Coordinates of C-alpha atoms and ligand atoms in Angstrom, one line a residue:
M320 CA -18.3 -102.5 69.1
N321 CA -22.5 -102.8 67.4
P322 CA -22.3 -106.7 65.4
S323 CA -25.4 -105.9 63.5
S324 CA -24.0 -102.3 61.6
E325 CA -20.0 -102.9 61.6
G326 CA -19.2 -102.4 58.4
H327 CA -23.0 -102.3 56.6
N328 CA -22.1 -98.1 55.8
D329 CA -26.2 -96.9 54.6
R330 CA -27.3 -98.2 56.9
M331 CA -25.4 -97.0 60.3
I332 CA -27.0 -94.3 62.1
R333 CA -25.0 -90.4 61.3
R334 CA -22.3 -90.4 64.7
W335 CA -22.4 -86.3 66.4
L336 CA -19.0 -86.5 67.5
F337 CA -18.0 -83.1 69.9
A338 CA -14.8 -82.5 70.0
D339 CA -13.3 -84.3 72.7
Q340 CA -14.7 -87.5 71.3
L341 CA -11.9 -88.0 68.9
G342 CA -10.6 -90.8 69.0
P343 CA -11.9 -94.5 66.9
H344 CA -13.6 -96.4 70.2
F345 CA -16.1 -93.8 70.1
L346 CA -17.0 -95.2 66.5
D347 CA -19.1 -98.2 66.3
A348 CA -17.0 -98.6 62.6
P349 CA -14.9 -97.5 60.6
R350 CA -16.9 -95.5 58.5
Q351 CA -19.6 -95.6 59.9
P352 CA -21.2 -91.3 58.6
V353 CA -20.0 -89.0 61.0
L354 CA -20.7 -85.4 61.7
L355 CA -18.6 -82.6 64.0
I356 CA -19.1 -79.4 64.6
E357 CA -16.9 -76.3 65.0
S358 CA -18.3 -73.6 67.0
K359 CA -17.1 -69.8 67.5
S360 CA -19.8 -68.9 69.8
V361 CA -17.5 -71.5 72.6
F362 CA -14.8 -68.7 72.5
R363 CA -17.1 -66.0 73.2
R364 CA -17.9 -66.5 76.3
R365 CA -14.5 -66.3 78.2
A366 CA -10.8 -66.4 77.7
F367 CA -9.6 -69.5 77.4
H368 CA -6.0 -70.0 76.6
R369 CA -4.9 -69.2 73.4
Q370 CA -2.7 -72.7 72.7
K371 CA -5.5 -74.1 74.6
A372 CA -7.5 -73.3 71.9
H373 CA -5.8 -74.1 69.7
L374 CA -5.1 -77.8 70.2
V375 CA -9.1 -78.5 70.1
L376 CA -9.6 -76.7 67.0
S377 CA -6.2 -78.1 65.7
A378 CA -7.5 -81.6 67.1
L379 CA -10.7 -81.3 65.6
R380 CA -9.5 -80.0 62.5
H381 CA -7.2 -82.5 61.9
R382 CA -9.8 -85.3 62.7
A383 CA -12.4 -84.2 60.3
A384 CA -9.1 -84.4 57.3
E385 CA -8.7 -87.5 58.5
L386 CA -12.2 -89.3 57.6
G387 CA -12.8 -86.9 54.0
D388 CA -15.8 -87.2 52.6
Q389 CA -17.0 -89.9 55.6
A390 CA -17.7 -86.5 57.7
I391 CA -19.9 -83.7 57.6
F392 CA -17.9 -80.7 59.2
L393 CA -19.5 -77.5 60.1
R394 CA -18.1 -74.3 61.0
T395 CA -20.8 -72.4 62.6
D396 CA -21.3 -70.3 65.3
T397 CA -23.7 -72.5 67.1
Y398 CA -24.1 -75.7 67.4
G399 CA -27.8 -75.0 67.5
E400 CA -27.8 -73.4 63.8
A401 CA -25.1 -76.9 63.0
L402 CA -28.2 -79.2 63.7
R403 CA -30.4 -77.4 61.8
K404 CA -28.2 -77.3 58.4
V405 CA -28.5 -81.1 58.9
S406 CA -31.9 -82.0 60.6
G407 CA -34.4 -84.9 58.9
E408 CA -31.0 -87.1 59.6
P409 CA -31.3 -88.7 62.8
L410 CA -27.4 -89.2 64.6
D411 CA -26.9 -90.4 68.0
V412 CA -24.3 -89.3 70.4
C413 CA -22.0 -90.4 73.1
H414 CA -23.1 -89.1 76.5
P415 CA -21.0 -85.8 76.7
T416 CA -18.4 -84.8 78.9
S417 CA -20.9 -81.9 80.7
R418 CA -24.3 -80.8 81.9
R419 CA -24.3 -78.5 79.3
A420 CA -23.5 -80.2 76.7
R421 CA -25.8 -83.8 78.0
E422 CA -28.9 -81.3 78.5
F423 CA -28.3 -79.7 75.0
V424 CA -28.1 -83.1 73.1
R425 CA -31.0 -84.6 76.1
G426 CA -33.1 -81.8 74.6
H427 CA -33.2 -82.3 70.9
D428 CA -34.8 -84.2 68.5
G429 CA -33.5 -87.1 66.4
V430 CA -30.4 -87.2 68.6
T431 CA -30.4 -90.8 70.5
V432 CA -27.6 -90.4 73.3
L433 CA -25.4 -93.8 73.9
P434 CA -23.5 -94.3 77.4
P435 CA -20.3 -92.7 78.4
R436 CA -16.6 -93.8 75.9
G437 CA -13.3 -92.9 77.2
F438 CA -13.3 -94.3 80.6
T439 CA -13.0 -97.3 82.2
T440 CA -15.7 -97.7 84.9
S441 CA -19.2 -98.3 83.6
P442 CA -21.6 -95.6 85.8
G443 CA -23.5 -98.5 86.2
D444 CA -20.2 -100.0 88.0
F445 CA -19.6 -96.4 90.1
V446 CA -22.6 -95.7 91.5
A447 CA -23.0 -99.9 92.5
W448 CA -19.8 -99.1 93.9
A449 CA -20.8 -95.0 95.7
D450 CA -24.3 -96.5 97.5
G451 CA -22.1 -99.5 98.6
R452 CA -20.3 -97.0 100.9
H453 CA -22.2 -95.3 102.6
G454 CA -20.5 -91.7 102.2
R455 CA -17.6 -92.7 103.1
L456 CA -16.1 -92.6 99.1
R457 CA -12.3 -92.7 99.0
M458 CA -10.2 -92.9 95.9
E459 CA -7.9 -95.6 96.9
D460 CA -10.9 -98.1 98.0
F461 CA -12.5 -97.4 94.3
Y462 CA -9.2 -98.6 93.2
R463 CA -9.2 -101.5 94.1
D464 CA -12.5 -102.0 92.9
A465 CA -11.4 -101.1 89.8
R466 CA -8.0 -103.4 89.6
R467 CA -9.7 -106.5 90.6
R468 CA -12.9 -105.6 87.9
L469 CA -10.8 -104.9 85.0
D470 CA -8.4 -107.5 86.2
V471 CA -4.8 -104.8 86.4
L472 CA -1.7 -105.5 87.6
M473 CA -3.6 -109.4 88.9
D474 CA -2.0 -112.3 89.6
G475 CA -5.4 -113.7 90.6
D476 CA -7.3 -112.8 92.8
A477 CA -3.6 -110.8 94.8
P478 CA -2.5 -107.7 93.8
A479 CA 1.2 -107.8 90.8
G480 CA 3.8 -107.3 93.6
G481 CA 2.1 -108.6 96.8
T482 CA 0.7 -104.7 97.3
W483 CA -2.3 -102.2 95.9
N484 CA 0.4 -99.3 96.2
L485 CA 3.3 -98.4 96.2
D486 CA 3.2 -94.1 96.9
A487 CA 5.9 -94.9 99.7
E488 CA 7.8 -96.0 96.7
N489 CA 6.9 -93.2 94.5
R490 CA 7.5 -90.2 96.6
Q491 CA 10.9 -89.7 96.2
P492 CA 12.6 -85.3 96.0
P493 CA 13.9 -84.9 92.5
P494 CA 17.7 -85.9 91.2
S495 CA 20.6 -83.3 91.7
S496 CA 21.8 -84.1 88.4
G497 CA 18.3 -83.5 86.6
M498 CA 15.7 -86.3 85.5
P499 CA 17.1 -89.5 84.1
V500 CA 14.6 -89.5 80.3
P501 CA 14.3 -88.0 77.0
A502 CA 12.1 -85.7 76.6
P503 CA 9.5 -86.4 74.6
P504 CA 8.6 -85.5 71.5
M505 CA 6.7 -82.9 70.6
P506 CA 4.6 -82.6 67.4
V507 CA 5.9 -80.9 64.0
E508 CA 2.7 -78.4 63.5
D509 CA 1.1 -78.6 59.6
E510 CA -0.6 -76.4 56.9
I511 CA -4.2 -77.1 59.7
D512 CA -1.8 -75.1 62.4
E513 CA -0.9 -72.4 60.6
G514 CA -4.9 -72.3 58.9
V515 CA -5.7 -72.3 63.4
R516 CA -3.3 -69.9 63.6
A517 CA -4.7 -67.8 61.3
D518 CA -8.3 -68.0 62.6
L519 CA -6.9 -67.4 66.2
D520 CA -4.9 -64.2 65.1
R521 CA -8.4 -63.0 63.6
W522 CA -10.6 -63.4 65.9
E523 CA -7.9 -61.8 68.5
S524 CA -8.5 -59.2 65.9
E525 CA -12.6 -59.4 66.9
G526 CA -12.5 -58.5 70.2
I527 CA -12.2 -63.0 71.2
E528 CA -10.3 -62.8 74.5
F529 CA -7.4 -65.4 75.1
V530 CA -5.2 -65.7 78.3
G531 CA -0.9 -67.3 78.3
R532 CA 1.0 -66.5 75.0
D533 CA 0.9 -68.4 71.9
G534 CA 3.5 -70.6 71.3
P535 CA 4.1 -73.8 69.2
R536 CA 1.9 -77.1 69.5
L537 CA 2.4 -79.5 72.2
F538 CA 0.3 -81.5 72.7
P539 CA -0.7 -84.4 70.0
A540 CA -3.7 -83.2 67.9
T541 CA -3.6 -86.5 65.5
R542 CA -4.2 -90.1 66.7
R543 CA -1.4 -91.3 65.6
E544 CA 1.0 -88.2 67.5
A545 CA -0.9 -89.3 71.0
L546 CA 0.2 -93.1 70.2
A547 CA 3.8 -91.8 69.5
R548 CA 3.8 -90.4 72.6
L549 CA 2.3 -93.2 75.0
R550 CA 4.5 -95.6 72.9
H551 CA 8.2 -93.1 73.5
F552 CA 6.6 -92.8 76.9
V553 CA 6.4 -96.0 77.6
E554 CA 9.3 -97.3 76.0
H555 CA 12.1 -94.7 77.7
R556 CA 9.8 -92.3 80.5
L557 CA 7.4 -94.5 82.8
P558 CA 10.5 -96.0 84.6
A559 CA 11.2 -93.2 86.1
F560 CA 7.4 -91.8 86.2
G561 CA 6.5 -93.3 89.6
P562 CA 9.7 -93.6 92.5
Y563 CA 9.8 -89.0 90.6
E564 CA 5.6 -88.3 90.6
D565 CA 6.2 -85.5 93.0
A566 CA 9.1 -84.2 92.6
M567 CA 9.4 -80.6 90.4
L568 CA 12.9 -78.9 89.1
A569 CA 12.3 -75.1 88.2
G570 CA 14.2 -76.4 84.7
D571 CA 11.8 -79.9 83.8
P572 CA 8.2 -79.0 83.5
W573 CA 8.0 -82.4 82.3
M574 CA 9.9 -84.3 84.0
A575 CA 8.8 -88.0 83.5
H576 CA 5.7 -87.6 83.3
S577 CA 3.7 -89.0 80.6
L578 CA 2.1 -86.0 78.8
L579 CA -0.4 -87.7 77.7
S580 CA -3.8 -86.0 79.1
A581 CA -4.4 -83.4 76.8
P582 CA -4.9 -86.5 74.0
L583 CA -6.5 -88.6 77.0
N584 CA -9.5 -85.5 77.4
L585 CA -9.9 -85.0 73.1
G586 CA -10.1 -89.2 73.7
L587 CA -7.5 -89.7 70.7
I588 CA -6.6 -92.6 73.4
D589 CA -8.4 -95.2 75.2
P590 CA -7.1 -95.4 78.7
L591 CA -7.5 -99.2 79.4
D592 CA -5.6 -99.2 76.1
A593 CA -2.4 -96.7 77.9
V594 CA -3.1 -99.3 81.4
H595 CA -2.2 -102.6 78.8
R596 CA 0.2 -100.9 76.9
A597 CA 1.9 -99.6 80.3
E598 CA 1.6 -103.8 82.9
A599 CA 3.2 -105.3 79.6
A600 CA 6.2 -102.9 80.6
Y601 CA 6.1 -104.5 83.8
R602 CA 5.3 -108.3 83.1
S603 CA 8.7 -108.0 80.6
G604 CA 10.4 -106.9 82.8
A605 CA 11.2 -103.2 80.5
A606 CA 9.5 -101.0 83.9
P607 CA 9.6 -101.5 87.5
L608 CA 6.2 -102.3 89.2
S609 CA 6.1 -99.6 92.1
S610 CA 6.4 -97.1 88.1
V611 CA 3.8 -99.3 86.5
E612 CA 1.3 -99.3 89.3
G613 CA 1.3 -95.4 89.5
F614 CA 0.8 -94.7 86.3
V615 CA -2.1 -97.5 86.3
R616 CA -3.1 -95.8 89.5
Q617 CA -3.9 -92.6 87.8
L618 CA -6.1 -94.3 85.1
I619 CA -7.9 -96.4 86.4
G620 CA -7.9 -94.7 89.2
W621 CA -7.7 -90.6 89.2
R622 CA -9.2 -90.5 86.1
D623 CA -12.2 -92.0 86.1
Y624 CA -12.6 -91.9 89.9
I625 CA -12.1 -87.7 89.6
W626 CA -14.6 -88.7 86.3
H627 CA -17.6 -90.2 88.1
L628 CA -17.5 -88.0 90.9
Y629 CA -18.5 -84.6 88.4
W630 CA -21.4 -86.6 87.5
Y631 CA -22.3 -88.4 91.2
F632 CA -22.1 -85.8 93.3
G633 CA -24.7 -83.6 91.7
A634 CA -24.3 -80.4 90.0
D635 CA -24.6 -78.8 93.6
Y636 CA -21.5 -79.6 94.0
G637 CA -19.5 -77.2 92.5
A638 CA -20.5 -74.2 94.4
A639 CA -19.8 -76.2 98.2
D640 CA -17.8 -73.9 99.8
G641 CA -17.8 -75.5 103.5
L642 CA -13.8 -73.2 104.4
R643 CA -16.1 -70.1 103.3
A644 CA -13.7 -69.1 100.9
T645 CA -15.2 -65.7 99.8
R646 CA -12.1 -63.4 98.1
P647 CA -11.5 -63.0 94.1
V648 CA -8.8 -64.3 92.8
P649 CA -6.3 -62.3 92.6
S650 CA -6.4 -60.1 89.0
W651 CA -2.3 -61.0 88.5
F652 CA -3.2 -64.9 88.7
R653 CA -6.0 -64.4 86.8
A654 CA -3.7 -62.6 83.9
L655 CA -1.0 -65.0 84.7
D656 CA 1.3 -62.2 86.2
A657 CA 4.0 -64.8 86.6
D658 CA 6.5 -61.4 86.7
A659 CA 4.9 -60.2 89.3
V660 CA 5.6 -62.6 91.5
E661 CA 8.8 -62.8 93.8
A662 CA 8.1 -66.2 95.2
R663 CA 10.4 -68.3 93.3
C664 CA 7.9 -71.4 92.5
L665 CA 4.6 -69.4 92.1
S666 CA 6.3 -67.6 89.7
D667 CA 7.9 -70.8 87.6
V668 CA 4.7 -72.4 87.9
L669 CA 3.2 -69.6 86.6
A670 CA 4.8 -69.3 83.8
G671 CA 4.6 -72.9 83.2
V672 CA 0.9 -72.4 83.1
R673 CA 1.3 -68.8 80.9
D674 CA 3.9 -70.4 78.7
R675 CA 2.2 -73.6 78.2
G676 CA -0.8 -74.5 79.5
W677 CA 0.2 -76.6 81.1
V678 CA 2.3 -78.0 84.4
H679 CA 1.7 -81.5 86.2
H680 CA 0.6 -82.5 89.0
I681 CA 2.2 -81.1 92.3
P682 CA 2.5 -77.6 90.4
R683 CA -1.4 -77.6 90.2
L684 CA -1.9 -79.0 93.6
M685 CA 1.0 -78.0 95.8
V686 CA 1.7 -74.3 94.4
L687 CA -0.8 -73.2 92.6
G688 CA -4.1 -74.9 94.8
N689 CA -2.3 -74.9 98.2
Y690 CA -1.5 -70.9 97.3
A691 CA -5.1 -70.2 96.6
L692 CA -6.2 -71.9 99.8
Q693 CA -3.8 -69.8 101.5
R694 CA -5.6 -67.0 100.9
G695 CA -9.0 -68.2 101.0
W696 CA -9.5 -67.7 96.8
R697 CA -13.4 -68.1 95.7
P698 CA -13.1 -72.3 94.8
A699 CA -16.3 -71.3 92.2
D700 CA -13.8 -68.8 90.1
L701 CA -10.6 -70.9 91.1
V702 CA -12.3 -74.2 88.8
D703 CA -13.3 -71.5 86.3
W704 CA -9.5 -70.0 86.1
F705 CA -8.4 -73.5 85.8
H706 CA -10.0 -75.2 83.3
R707 CA -10.2 -71.7 81.2
S708 CA -5.7 -71.5 81.2
F709 CA -5.1 -75.9 80.6
V710 CA -4.5 -77.2 77.6
D711 CA -5.9 -80.3 79.2
G712 CA -8.8 -78.6 81.5
Y713 CA -12.5 -79.3 81.3
E714 CA -16.0 -79.1 83.2
W715 CA -15.7 -82.4 84.2
V716 CA -11.9 -82.5 85.2
M717 CA -11.6 -79.6 87.1
T718 CA -15.2 -80.0 89.3
A719 CA -12.8 -82.5 92.2
N720 CA -10.0 -81.9 91.5
V721 CA -10.3 -78.1 92.3
V722 CA -13.3 -78.6 94.8
G723 CA -12.4 -81.1 96.6
M724 CA -8.9 -82.6 96.1
S725 CA -7.4 -78.6 95.7
Q726 CA -9.6 -76.3 97.7
Y727 CA -11.1 -79.3 100.4
A728 CA -14.5 -77.1 99.6
D729 CA -17.1 -79.8 99.9
L730 CA -14.9 -80.7 103.9
G731 CA -13.7 -84.2 103.1
A732 CA -16.3 -85.7 100.8
M733 CA -13.5 -87.1 97.9
T734 CA -10.3 -86.5 100.5
T735 CA -8.7 -87.2 103.6
K736 CA -7.5 -83.6 104.7
P737 CA -6.6 -80.9 103.1
Y738 CA -4.1 -80.3 100.3
A739 CA -2.0 -77.3 102.5
A740 CA 1.3 -77.5 103.0
G741 CA 4.4 -74.9 104.4
G742 CA 7.6 -74.5 102.4
A743 CA 9.3 -76.7 103.8
Y744 CA 7.4 -79.6 101.5
I745 CA 8.1 -77.5 98.6
N746 CA 11.3 -76.8 99.5
R747 CA 11.9 -81.0 100.2
M748 CA 10.2 -81.9 96.8
S749 CA 11.5 -79.2 94.3
D750 CA 14.6 -77.1 93.7
Y751 CA 12.6 -74.1 94.0
C752 CA 14.1 -72.5 97.4
R753 CA 17.5 -72.1 96.9
G754 CA 17.4 -69.7 94.7
C755 CA 14.9 -67.4 96.4
R756 CA 14.3 -64.3 98.1
Y757 CA 12.2 -66.3 100.9
D758 CA 13.1 -68.8 103.3
P759 CA 11.1 -71.5 104.0
R760 CA 12.1 -72.2 107.7
S761 CA 10.8 -68.7 108.8
R762 CA 7.2 -67.6 108.8
L763 CA 8.0 -64.1 110.5
G764 CA 10.1 -61.0 109.3
L765 CA 11.4 -60.1 105.7
N766 CA 11.8 -63.2 104.6
A767 CA 9.1 -65.1 105.8
C768 CA 8.1 -67.6 102.9
P769 CA 4.3 -66.8 102.2
Y770 CA 4.0 -70.7 102.3
T771 CA 5.2 -71.6 105.7
A772 CA 3.3 -68.8 106.9
G773 CA 0.3 -68.3 104.5
Y774 CA 0.4 -72.4 105.5
W775 CA -0.7 -71.5 109.5
A776 CA -2.7 -68.5 109.0
F777 CA -4.8 -70.6 107.0
L778 CA -4.7 -73.4 110.1
D779 CA -6.0 -71.2 112.2
R780 CA -8.3 -69.4 110.7
N781 CA -9.8 -72.6 110.0
R782 CA -9.6 -74.2 113.4
G783 CA -13.3 -75.1 114.4
R784 CA -14.4 -76.3 110.9
L785 CA -10.7 -78.1 110.6
R786 CA -10.0 -79.7 114.4
G787 CA -12.0 -83.4 114.2
N788 CA -10.2 -84.2 111.3
A789 CA -8.1 -86.8 112.8
R790 CA -4.3 -86.1 110.2
L791 CA -4.4 -82.4 111.0
G792 CA -4.3 -83.2 115.3
Q793 CA 0.0 -82.5 115.0
A794 CA -0.1 -79.6 112.7
M795 CA -3.4 -78.5 115.0
R796 CA -1.2 -79.4 118.2
Q797 CA 2.2 -77.8 116.7
L798 CA -0.2 -74.2 115.9
D799 CA -1.8 -74.1 119.3
R800 CA 2.5 -74.5 121.3
I801 CA 3.3 -70.8 117.9
D802 CA 4.2 -68.4 120.1
D803 CA 4.1 -65.6 117.7
L804 CA 0.9 -66.5 115.4
P805 CA -1.1 -63.5 116.4
A806 CA 1.9 -61.6 114.3
V807 CA 1.8 -64.0 111.8
R808 CA -1.4 -63.5 111.2
A809 CA -1.1 -59.6 111.3
Q810 CA 1.5 -61.0 109.1
E811 CA -0.9 -62.9 106.4
R812 CA -3.4 -60.5 106.5
D813 CA -0.5 -57.6 105.4
R814 CA 0.5 -59.8 102.2
G815 CA -3.8 -60.5 101.6
D816 CA -4.3 -61.3 97.8
E817 CA -1.1 -59.2 97.0
A818 CA 1.1 -61.0 94.6
P819 CA 4.1 -62.3 96.7
Ligands
FAD369 C1 -6.0 -78.3 90.8 C2 -5.9 -79.7 89.8 C3 -6.0 -79.5 88.6 C4 -6.0 -80.1 88.0 N1 -7.3 -80.2 86.6 C5 -6.6 -80.8 85.7 C6 -6.9 -81.0 84.5 O1 -7.6 -80.2 84.5 N2 -7.0 -82.1 83.3 C7 -6.4 -83.2 83.7 O2 -7.2 -84.4 83.0 N3 -5.8 -83.5 85.2 C8 -6.3 -82.2 85.5 N4 -5.1 -82.6 86.8 C9 -5.8 -83.9 87.4 C10 -3.4 -83.6 86.6 O3 -2.8 -83.4 88.1 C11 -3.3 -83.7 85.6 O4 -4.1 -85.0 84.3 C12 -1.7 -84.6 84.9 O5 -1.1 -84.0 86.1 C13 -1.5 -83.8 83.4 O6 -0.4 -84.7 83.2 P1 0.4 -85.8 82.9 O7 -1.0 -86.9 81.6 O8 1.5 -85.8 82.7 O9 0.2 -86.8 83.9 P2 0.5 -87.8 84.5 O10 1.1 -88.1 86.0 O11 1.7 -88.3 83.6 O12 -0.6 -88.6 84.5 C14 -1.5 -89.5 84.3 C15 -2.8 -89.7 83.6 O13 -3.6 -89.8 84.7 C16 -4.3 -89.0 85.2 N5 -5.3 -88.4 86.6 C17 -4.2 -89.1 86.9 N6 -4.5 -88.0 88.1 C18 -5.4 -87.2 86.8 C19 -6.8 -86.5 88.6 N7 -6.3 -86.1 89.7 N8 -7.8 -86.1 87.4 C20 -7.5 -86.7 86.6 N9 -7.1 -87.5 86.4 C21 -6.0 -88.1 86.6 C22 -4.5 -87.7 83.0 O14 -5.2 -88.6 82.5 C23 -3.3 -88.2 83.5 O15 -2.4 -88.3 81.7 C24 -6.1 -81.1 88.3 C25 -5.4 -81.6 89.5 C26 -5.2 -80.8 90.7 C27 -4.4 -81.2 92.0
SF4_370 S1 10.5 -70.4 100.1 FE1 9.2 -70.3 99.6 S2 7.9 -68.7 98.3 FE2 10.3 -69.6 97.7 S3 10.8 -71.4 96.9 FE3 10.2 -72.1 98.8 S4 8.5 -71.9 99.3 FE4 8.0 -71.1 97.0

């Protein structure tokens, strides 16, 4: 809040809000004048998921409708064209979330760039923390620092409950009777959504391409919808979030996840507000510490860590390729062709991306990312694929999640080991393998699980690069004892990048 200008609409600079800066915390006062721009050329540059395009346009147009005559809302081909229409009036803008957008706003006379909002740690605090680590950046250390600094889940100087990390309690396989939580509330579409759908149909007929299937809007486009989802999550779903955080069920894409990444990344909710509500649930006894700590860790830990690493690691990080993964992402994967895939886990997860533009963290990391890592697909292509295919995908959140966490292309700059695993992991954490034509225990032969065989082939291919990793010591020793390794190697070479 800027106290000197609060409430004095006529003296306030007009705030240009990007389409991921839509909540009230991106304004200094409720009546601050606003500029909103809908640029069509963004959709010409790359083929986004149809439901992602819908969500972003719907959120922008809903915000414009809410603000009424407080906002100038311009629908143009490019940002530059829109800015020319308001030239002469000074603007300010909160730090945008991509390098390209930052360069653009910095290069415009009359536009003042303010510090970023919508995250919990400031750039200064992050850089001070990271510079003090002498090259050893670990999320757990950052998270503990953030807990203290933000005074979240702290009892004085000590972590609430006496421990920082309850991950060990939070790795349970899925319950056989299904998740003990009500389904999340879904938004109800209105005439703005109708208009968006008609425009997207028209754009498609003009040649603009999308991926995935259209469907009812599943993610909040307004602050009201976002708060309804947050309140419902904290009250009904948060208690089960922790224990089943890593589990997957074929018939339940949502599990007890919050489904808040899209509204958070649109800027509709302040992450610290979500954290405070979750902490209040713990303090009142409504949710166990394991779940609340797990959720808080995602928000002030992982989300901010990933955001700051995007800037801290610099522009070249996105092209990192420490494992020399050079194979192009195959067409069936790019086109979200789930029907071409027989491996039940991968087919179901790819269908989830095709039909909803969203799957939760473990399918992203251990089904999609794991498969790409094992096969040696190009990390930069995957960054682009994830960015385009997910409703919550933005460049800042893709880069470290895909290049670092999922593909280990930075050779451990942000994680301690690659997230590679065989079918045994997927079998333990899901109900997929029971109905699959492959056998998770088998690495050779017609029913050899592509993940199990792919895991050994991956370690074998990267022996030299991964040899020094202490956390892979046991797996490497096991690899050395596999007598049919040459046959597994040949089998996986033959399987190649065909849909498994
Ligand atoms: C390969 C890969 C790609 C990913 N792509 C995206 C993406 O495009 N957009 C995105 O927001 N998240 C991404 N994530 C992180 C995470 O998977 C999603 O934030 C989460 O699955 C969204 O579902 P949810 O809101 O129900 O999350 P929950 O499980 O309920 O978690 C709560 C919140 O924590 C935050 N969060 C948790 N982990 C991360 C993380 N690693 N990075 C950033 N935020 C995190 C999200 O805001 C999320 O809403 C990716 C992870 C991987 C491994
Ligand atoms: S057997 Fe392998 S391919 Fe089939 S569902 Fe299990 S992990 Fe996936």
